Short mmCIF file of C-alpha atoms and ligand atoms in Angstrom, two decimals:
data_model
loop_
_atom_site.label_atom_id
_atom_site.label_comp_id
_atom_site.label_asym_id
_atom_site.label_seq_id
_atom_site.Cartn_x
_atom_site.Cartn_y
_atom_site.Cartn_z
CA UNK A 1 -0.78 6.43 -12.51
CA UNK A 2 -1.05 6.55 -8.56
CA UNK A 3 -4.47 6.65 -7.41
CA UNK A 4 -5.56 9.58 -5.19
CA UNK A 5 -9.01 8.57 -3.84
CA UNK A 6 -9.31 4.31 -1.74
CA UNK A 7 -11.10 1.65 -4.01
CA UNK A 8 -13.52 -0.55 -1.85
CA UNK A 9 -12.46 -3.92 -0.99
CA UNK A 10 -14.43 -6.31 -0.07
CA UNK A 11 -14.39 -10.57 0.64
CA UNK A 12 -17.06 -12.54 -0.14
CA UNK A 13 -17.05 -16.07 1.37
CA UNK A 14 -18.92 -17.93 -1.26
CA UNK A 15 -17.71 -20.60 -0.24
CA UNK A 16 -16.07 -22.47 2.98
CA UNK A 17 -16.95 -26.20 3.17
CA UNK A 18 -13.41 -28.69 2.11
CA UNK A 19 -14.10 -31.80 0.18
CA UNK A 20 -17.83 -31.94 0.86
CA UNK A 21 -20.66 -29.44 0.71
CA UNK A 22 -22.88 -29.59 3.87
CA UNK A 23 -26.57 -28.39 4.52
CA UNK A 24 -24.03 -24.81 5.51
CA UNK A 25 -21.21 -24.68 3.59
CA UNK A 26 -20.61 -24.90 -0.02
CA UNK A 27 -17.16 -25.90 -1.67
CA UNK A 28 -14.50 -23.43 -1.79
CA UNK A 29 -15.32 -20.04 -3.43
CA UNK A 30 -13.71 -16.62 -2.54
CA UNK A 31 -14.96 -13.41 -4.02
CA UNK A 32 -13.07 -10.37 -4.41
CA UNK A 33 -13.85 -7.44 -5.46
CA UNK A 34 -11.86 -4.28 -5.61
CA UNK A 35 -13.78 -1.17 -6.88
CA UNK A 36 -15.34 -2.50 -10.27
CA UNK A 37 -13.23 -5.54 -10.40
CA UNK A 38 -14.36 -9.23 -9.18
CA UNK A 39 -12.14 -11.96 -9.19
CA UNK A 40 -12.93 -15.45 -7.91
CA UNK A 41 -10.50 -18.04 -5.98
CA UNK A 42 -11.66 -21.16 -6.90
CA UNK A 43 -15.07 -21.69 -7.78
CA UNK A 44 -16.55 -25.12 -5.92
CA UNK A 45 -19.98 -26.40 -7.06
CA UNK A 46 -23.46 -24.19 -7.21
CA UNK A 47 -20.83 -21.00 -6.63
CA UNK A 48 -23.04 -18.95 -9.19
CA UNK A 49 -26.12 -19.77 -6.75
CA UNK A 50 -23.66 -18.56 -3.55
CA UNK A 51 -23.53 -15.52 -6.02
CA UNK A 52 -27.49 -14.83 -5.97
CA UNK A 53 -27.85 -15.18 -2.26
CA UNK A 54 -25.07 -12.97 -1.54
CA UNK A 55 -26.07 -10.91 -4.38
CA UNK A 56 -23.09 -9.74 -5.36
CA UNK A 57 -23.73 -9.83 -8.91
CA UNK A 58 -22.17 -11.81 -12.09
CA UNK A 59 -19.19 -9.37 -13.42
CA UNK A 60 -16.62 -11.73 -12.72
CA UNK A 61 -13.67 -10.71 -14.34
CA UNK A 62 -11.51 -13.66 -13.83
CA UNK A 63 -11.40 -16.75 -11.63
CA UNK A 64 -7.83 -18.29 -9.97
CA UNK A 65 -7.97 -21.91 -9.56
CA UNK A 66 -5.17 -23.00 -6.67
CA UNK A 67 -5.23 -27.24 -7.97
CA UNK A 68 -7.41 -29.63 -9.66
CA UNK A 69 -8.78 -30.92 -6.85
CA UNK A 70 -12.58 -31.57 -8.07
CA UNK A 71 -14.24 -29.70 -5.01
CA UNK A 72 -12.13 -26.57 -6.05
CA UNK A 73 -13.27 -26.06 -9.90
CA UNK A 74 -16.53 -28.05 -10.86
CA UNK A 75 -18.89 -24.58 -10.31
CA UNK A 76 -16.95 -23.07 -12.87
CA UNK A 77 -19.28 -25.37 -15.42
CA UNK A 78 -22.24 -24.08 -14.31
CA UNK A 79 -21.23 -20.40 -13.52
CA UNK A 80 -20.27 -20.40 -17.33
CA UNK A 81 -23.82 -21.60 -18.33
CA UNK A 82 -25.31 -19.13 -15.91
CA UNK A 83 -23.53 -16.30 -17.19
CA UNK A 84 -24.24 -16.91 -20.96
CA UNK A 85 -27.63 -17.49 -19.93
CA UNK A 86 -27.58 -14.16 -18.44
CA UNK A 87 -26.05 -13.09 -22.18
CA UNK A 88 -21.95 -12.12 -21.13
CA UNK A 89 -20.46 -10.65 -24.08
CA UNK A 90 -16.87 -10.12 -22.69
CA UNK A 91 -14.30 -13.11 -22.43
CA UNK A 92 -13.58 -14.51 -18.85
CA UNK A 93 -10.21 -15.64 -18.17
CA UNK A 94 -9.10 -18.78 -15.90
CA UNK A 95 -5.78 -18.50 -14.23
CA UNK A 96 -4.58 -21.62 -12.73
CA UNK A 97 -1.75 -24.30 -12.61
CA UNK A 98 -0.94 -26.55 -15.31
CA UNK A 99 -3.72 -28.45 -16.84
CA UNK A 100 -5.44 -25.00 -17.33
CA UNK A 101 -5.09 -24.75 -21.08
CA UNK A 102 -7.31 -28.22 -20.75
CA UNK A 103 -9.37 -26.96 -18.01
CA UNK A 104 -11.14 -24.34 -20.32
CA UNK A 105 -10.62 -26.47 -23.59
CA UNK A 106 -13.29 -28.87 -21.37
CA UNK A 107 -15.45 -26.18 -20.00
CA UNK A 108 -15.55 -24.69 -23.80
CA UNK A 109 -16.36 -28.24 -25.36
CA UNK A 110 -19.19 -28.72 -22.69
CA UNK A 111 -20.95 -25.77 -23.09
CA UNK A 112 -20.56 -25.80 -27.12
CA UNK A 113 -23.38 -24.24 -28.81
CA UNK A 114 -24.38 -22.56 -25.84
CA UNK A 115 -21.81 -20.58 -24.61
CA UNK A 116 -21.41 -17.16 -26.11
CA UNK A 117 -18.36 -15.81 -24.74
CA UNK A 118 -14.86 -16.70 -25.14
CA UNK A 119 -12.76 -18.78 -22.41
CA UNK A 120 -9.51 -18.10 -21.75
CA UNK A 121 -7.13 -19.81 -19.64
CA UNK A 122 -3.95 -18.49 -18.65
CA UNK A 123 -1.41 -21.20 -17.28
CA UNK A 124 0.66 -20.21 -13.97
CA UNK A 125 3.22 -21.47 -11.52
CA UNK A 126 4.84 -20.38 -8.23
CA UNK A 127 6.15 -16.81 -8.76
CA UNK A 128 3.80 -15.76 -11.38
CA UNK A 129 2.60 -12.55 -11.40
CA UNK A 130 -1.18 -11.22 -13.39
CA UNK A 131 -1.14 -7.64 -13.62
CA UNK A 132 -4.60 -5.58 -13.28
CA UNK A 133 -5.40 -1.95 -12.71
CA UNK A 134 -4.04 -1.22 -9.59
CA UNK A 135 -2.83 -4.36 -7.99
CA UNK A 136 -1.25 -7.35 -8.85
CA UNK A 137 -2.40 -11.37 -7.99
CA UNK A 138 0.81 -13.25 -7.30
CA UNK A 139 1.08 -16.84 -7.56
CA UNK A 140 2.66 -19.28 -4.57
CA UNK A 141 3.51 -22.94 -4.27
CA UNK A 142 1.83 -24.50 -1.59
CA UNK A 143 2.11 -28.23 -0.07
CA UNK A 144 -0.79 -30.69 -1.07
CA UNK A 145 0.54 -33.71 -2.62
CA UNK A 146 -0.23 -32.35 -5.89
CA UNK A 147 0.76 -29.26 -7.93
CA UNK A 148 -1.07 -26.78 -6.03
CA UNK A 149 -1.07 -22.70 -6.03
CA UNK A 150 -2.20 -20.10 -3.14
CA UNK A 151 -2.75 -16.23 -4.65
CA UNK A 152 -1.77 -13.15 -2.82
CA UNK A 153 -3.61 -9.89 -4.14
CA UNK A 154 -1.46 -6.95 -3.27
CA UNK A 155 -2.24 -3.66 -4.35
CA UNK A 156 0.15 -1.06 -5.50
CA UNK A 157 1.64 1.12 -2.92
CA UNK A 158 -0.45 4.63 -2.20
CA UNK A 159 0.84 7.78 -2.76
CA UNK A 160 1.67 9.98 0.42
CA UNK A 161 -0.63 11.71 2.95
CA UNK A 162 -1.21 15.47 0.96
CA UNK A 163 -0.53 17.79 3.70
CA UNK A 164 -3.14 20.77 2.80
CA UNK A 165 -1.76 23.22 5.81
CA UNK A 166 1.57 22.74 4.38
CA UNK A 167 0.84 23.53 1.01
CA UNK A 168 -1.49 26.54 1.74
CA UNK A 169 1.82 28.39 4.23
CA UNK A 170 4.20 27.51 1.11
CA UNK A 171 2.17 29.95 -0.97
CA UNK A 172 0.09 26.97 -3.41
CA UNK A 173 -3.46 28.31 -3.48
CA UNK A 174 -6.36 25.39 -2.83
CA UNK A 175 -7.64 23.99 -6.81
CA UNK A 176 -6.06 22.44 -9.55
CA UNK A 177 -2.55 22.74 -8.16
CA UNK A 178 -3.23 20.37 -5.37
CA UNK A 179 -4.45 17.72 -7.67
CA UNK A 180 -0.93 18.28 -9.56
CA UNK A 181 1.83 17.58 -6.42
CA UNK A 182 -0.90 14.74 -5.17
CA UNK A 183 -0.19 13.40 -8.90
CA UNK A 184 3.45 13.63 -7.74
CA UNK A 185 3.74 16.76 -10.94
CA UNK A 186 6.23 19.90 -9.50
CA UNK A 187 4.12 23.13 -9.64
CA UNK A 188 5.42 26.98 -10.08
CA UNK A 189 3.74 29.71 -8.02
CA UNK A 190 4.29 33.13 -7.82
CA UNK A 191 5.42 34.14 -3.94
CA UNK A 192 6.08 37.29 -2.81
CA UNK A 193 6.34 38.61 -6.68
CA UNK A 194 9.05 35.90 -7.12
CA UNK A 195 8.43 33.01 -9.36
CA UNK A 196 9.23 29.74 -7.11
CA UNK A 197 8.86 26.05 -7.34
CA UNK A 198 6.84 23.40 -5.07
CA UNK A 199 8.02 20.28 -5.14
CA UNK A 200 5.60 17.08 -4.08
CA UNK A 201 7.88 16.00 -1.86
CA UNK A 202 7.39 19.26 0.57
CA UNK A 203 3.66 18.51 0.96
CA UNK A 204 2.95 14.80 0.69
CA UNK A 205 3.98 12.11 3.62
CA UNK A 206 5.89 8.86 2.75
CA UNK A 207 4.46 6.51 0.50
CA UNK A 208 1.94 4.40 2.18
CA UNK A 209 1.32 0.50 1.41
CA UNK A 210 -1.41 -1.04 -0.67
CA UNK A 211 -4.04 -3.60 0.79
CA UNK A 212 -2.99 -7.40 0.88
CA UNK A 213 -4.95 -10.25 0.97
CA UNK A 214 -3.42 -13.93 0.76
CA UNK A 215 -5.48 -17.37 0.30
CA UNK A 216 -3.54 -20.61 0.46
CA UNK A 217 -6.37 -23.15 -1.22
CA UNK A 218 -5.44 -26.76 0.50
CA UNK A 219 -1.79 -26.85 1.56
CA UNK A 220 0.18 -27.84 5.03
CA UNK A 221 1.57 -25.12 6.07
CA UNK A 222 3.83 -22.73 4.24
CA UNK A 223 4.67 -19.35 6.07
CA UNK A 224 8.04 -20.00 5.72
CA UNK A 225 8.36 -19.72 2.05
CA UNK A 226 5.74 -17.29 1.72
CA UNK A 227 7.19 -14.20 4.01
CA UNK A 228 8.36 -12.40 1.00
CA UNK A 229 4.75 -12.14 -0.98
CA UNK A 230 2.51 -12.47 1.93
CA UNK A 231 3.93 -11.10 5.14
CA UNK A 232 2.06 -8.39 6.43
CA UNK A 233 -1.13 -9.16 5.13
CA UNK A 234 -4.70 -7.34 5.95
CA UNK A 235 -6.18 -10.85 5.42
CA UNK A 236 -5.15 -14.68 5.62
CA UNK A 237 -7.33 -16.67 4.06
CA UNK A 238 -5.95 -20.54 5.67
CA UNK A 239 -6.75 -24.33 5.04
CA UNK A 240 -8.14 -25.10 8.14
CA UNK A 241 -9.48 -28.47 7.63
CA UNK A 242 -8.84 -29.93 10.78
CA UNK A 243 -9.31 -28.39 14.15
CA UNK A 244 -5.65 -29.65 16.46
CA UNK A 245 -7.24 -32.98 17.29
CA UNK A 246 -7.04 -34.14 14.05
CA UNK A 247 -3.56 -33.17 13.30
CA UNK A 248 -1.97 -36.70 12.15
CA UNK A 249 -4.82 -36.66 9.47
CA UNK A 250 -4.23 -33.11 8.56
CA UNK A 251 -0.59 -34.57 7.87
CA UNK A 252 -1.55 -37.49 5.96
CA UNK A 253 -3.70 -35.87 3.47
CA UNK A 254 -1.73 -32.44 3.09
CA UNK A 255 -4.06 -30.22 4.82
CA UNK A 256 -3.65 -27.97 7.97
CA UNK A 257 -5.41 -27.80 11.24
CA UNK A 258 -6.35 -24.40 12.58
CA UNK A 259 -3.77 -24.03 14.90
CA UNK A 260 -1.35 -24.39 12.08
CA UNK A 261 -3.59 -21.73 10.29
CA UNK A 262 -3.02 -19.82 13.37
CA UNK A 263 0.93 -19.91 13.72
CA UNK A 264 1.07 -18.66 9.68
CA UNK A 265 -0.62 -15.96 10.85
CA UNK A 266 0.99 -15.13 13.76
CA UNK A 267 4.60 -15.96 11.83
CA UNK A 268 3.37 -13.67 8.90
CA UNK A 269 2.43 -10.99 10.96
CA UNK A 270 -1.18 -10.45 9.40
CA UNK A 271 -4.24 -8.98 10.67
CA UNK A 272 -7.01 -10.80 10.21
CA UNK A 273 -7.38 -14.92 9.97
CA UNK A 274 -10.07 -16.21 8.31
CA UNK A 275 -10.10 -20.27 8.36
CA UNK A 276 -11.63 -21.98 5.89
CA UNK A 277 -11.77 -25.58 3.88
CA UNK A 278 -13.46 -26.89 6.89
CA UNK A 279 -14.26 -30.56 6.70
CA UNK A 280 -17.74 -31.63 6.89
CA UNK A 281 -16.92 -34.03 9.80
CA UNK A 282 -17.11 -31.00 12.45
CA UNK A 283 -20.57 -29.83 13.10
CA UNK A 284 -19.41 -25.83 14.63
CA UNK A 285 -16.21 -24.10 14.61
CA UNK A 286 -15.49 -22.92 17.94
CA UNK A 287 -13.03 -25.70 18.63
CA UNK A 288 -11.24 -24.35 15.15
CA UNK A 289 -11.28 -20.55 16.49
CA UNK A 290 -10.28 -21.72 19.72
CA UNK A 291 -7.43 -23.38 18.64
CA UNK A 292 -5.99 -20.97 15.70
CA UNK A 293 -6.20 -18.13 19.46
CA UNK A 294 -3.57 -19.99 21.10
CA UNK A 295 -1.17 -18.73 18.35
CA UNK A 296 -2.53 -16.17 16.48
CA UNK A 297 -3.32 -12.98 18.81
CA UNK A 298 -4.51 -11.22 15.94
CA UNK A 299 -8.91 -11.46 15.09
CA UNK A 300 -10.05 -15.23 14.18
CA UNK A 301 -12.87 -15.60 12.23
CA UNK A 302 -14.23 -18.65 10.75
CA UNK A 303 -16.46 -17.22 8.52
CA UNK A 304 -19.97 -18.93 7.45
CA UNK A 305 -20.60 -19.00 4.23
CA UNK A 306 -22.08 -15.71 2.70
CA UNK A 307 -19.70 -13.47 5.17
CA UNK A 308 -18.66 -10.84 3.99
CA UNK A 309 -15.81 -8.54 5.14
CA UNK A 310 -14.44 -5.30 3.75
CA UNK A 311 -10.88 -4.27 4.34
CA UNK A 312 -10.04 -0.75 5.02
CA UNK A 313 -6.57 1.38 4.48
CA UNK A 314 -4.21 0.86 7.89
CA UNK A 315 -3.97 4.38 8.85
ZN1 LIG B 1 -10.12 -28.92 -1.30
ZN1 LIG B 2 -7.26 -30.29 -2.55
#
């Protein structure tokens, strides 16, 4: 069923550091959550302590790992302690590429005797699609040297803009019948003694599109083959290891500088750009901002860990 009233959306940057934590930035950990839904992408080291200072809560729902790149999974050990501490109930689900299945069969045999909840693992590749209330995670390749995944979270197209005036001048009184042609149902009203129809389509605008947000975990860059899933997107979350200086290292160990970060953006045609994975040998990020600008004209952020942004409906 279409929804008629927004969920919130909102981004947690749990995490930001690549490779290495520093004093600021832990390993990569991106919270989503979308009304009562949280979802994690990737879950680095001391992410359930990320969780308490951003206090966001423990109702994680499932957690997307993009490769088995050490930096990009170990919290999920502790997390699961943490949360069986805290006495979860409910299974939690780990999506990720193959090597899953063994992922949680290791995370299960750590934690035996102490864990009290179920975890599953669900095994994807590129084109994969997980299916939740209202949206839908799809699963990319991306370019790291290894098997590697970035997730796009796209919610389900909204219905229409209800146009109340309209409906009032065609005769539908205000009440339950509204609720109906928002819910895309034909009603029947009596007009002028005459028993007529209303169809939705008189009174609600053209479809309008869901919310998008796309993170690439560690990859060189990848717009091209990514248009499809992520073009378009309210938020690009990008591997920004290496500010332009660096780029012949970025090369070497399948990573992308910010300006490369910034192109994708600016060749996906997003709105926001938010760089992350940034190595611990740069002490600020201005130079990384800076350099995503020259391609991108869209907002640059380089969030610090515990940002938070929400993202609203385009109007
Ligand atoms: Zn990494
Ligand atoms: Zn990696």
């Amino acid at each position: 069923m279409l929804r008629l009233t927004g969920e919130t959306l909102h981004v947690h940057f749990l995490g930001t550091a690549g490779a290495l934590p520093t004093p600021q930035r832990n390993l990569p950990c991106i919270m989503v959550r979308r009304g009562s839904d949280t979802l994690l992408f990737d879950c680095g080291e001391g992410a359930q302590q990320q969780m308490m200072r951003a206090r966001t809560g423990f109702t994680v729902n499932a957690i997307f790992i993009t490769h088995w790149h050490a930096d990009h999974f170990l919290g999920v050990f502790g997390l699961v302690q943490t949360l069986s501490f805290m006495g979860r109930t409910e299974p939690l689900t780990l999506y990720g590429p193959p090597g899953v299945h063994e992922f949680a069969g290791m995370v299960e045999q750590l934690s035996r005797n102490t864990v009290r909840f179920p975890v599953r693992s669900v095994e994807l590749r590129a084109g994969s699609a997980v299916r939740f209330d209202g949206y839908t995670v799809h699963a990319f390749a991306t370019l790291h040297g290894i098997q590697s995944l970035g997730f796009v979270l796209a919610e389900d197209t909204r219905p229409g803009r209800f146009d109340r005036e309209r409906a009032v001048a065609l005769g539908v009184r205000p009440g339950p019948l509204f609720g109906r042609l928002q819910r895309g149902e034909t009603v029947r009203i009596t007009r002028e003694g005459q028993e007529v129809e209303v169809l939705p389509g008189e009174v609600m605008g053209p479809p309008r599109p869901g919310r998008k947000i796309c993170y690439t975990g560690d990859t060189r860059p990848v717009e091209d083959r990514i248009r499809d899933v992520a073009g378009g997107a309210d938020l690009l979350i990008h591997d920004a290891t290496f500010d332009d200086r660096d780029h012949e290292r970025a090369e070497e160990v399948h990573h992308s500088t910010a300006g490369e970060a910034g192109a994708a953006a600016a060749a996906l045609g997003v709105k926001i750009l938010a760089l992350v994975h940034i190595s611990p040998r740069y002490t600020g990020t201005a130079g990384h901002v800076e350099d995503a600008r020259k391609y991108f004209p869209g907002e640059v952020m380089a969030p610090a860990d515990l940002a938070m942004i929400e993202i609203g409906y385009a109007e």
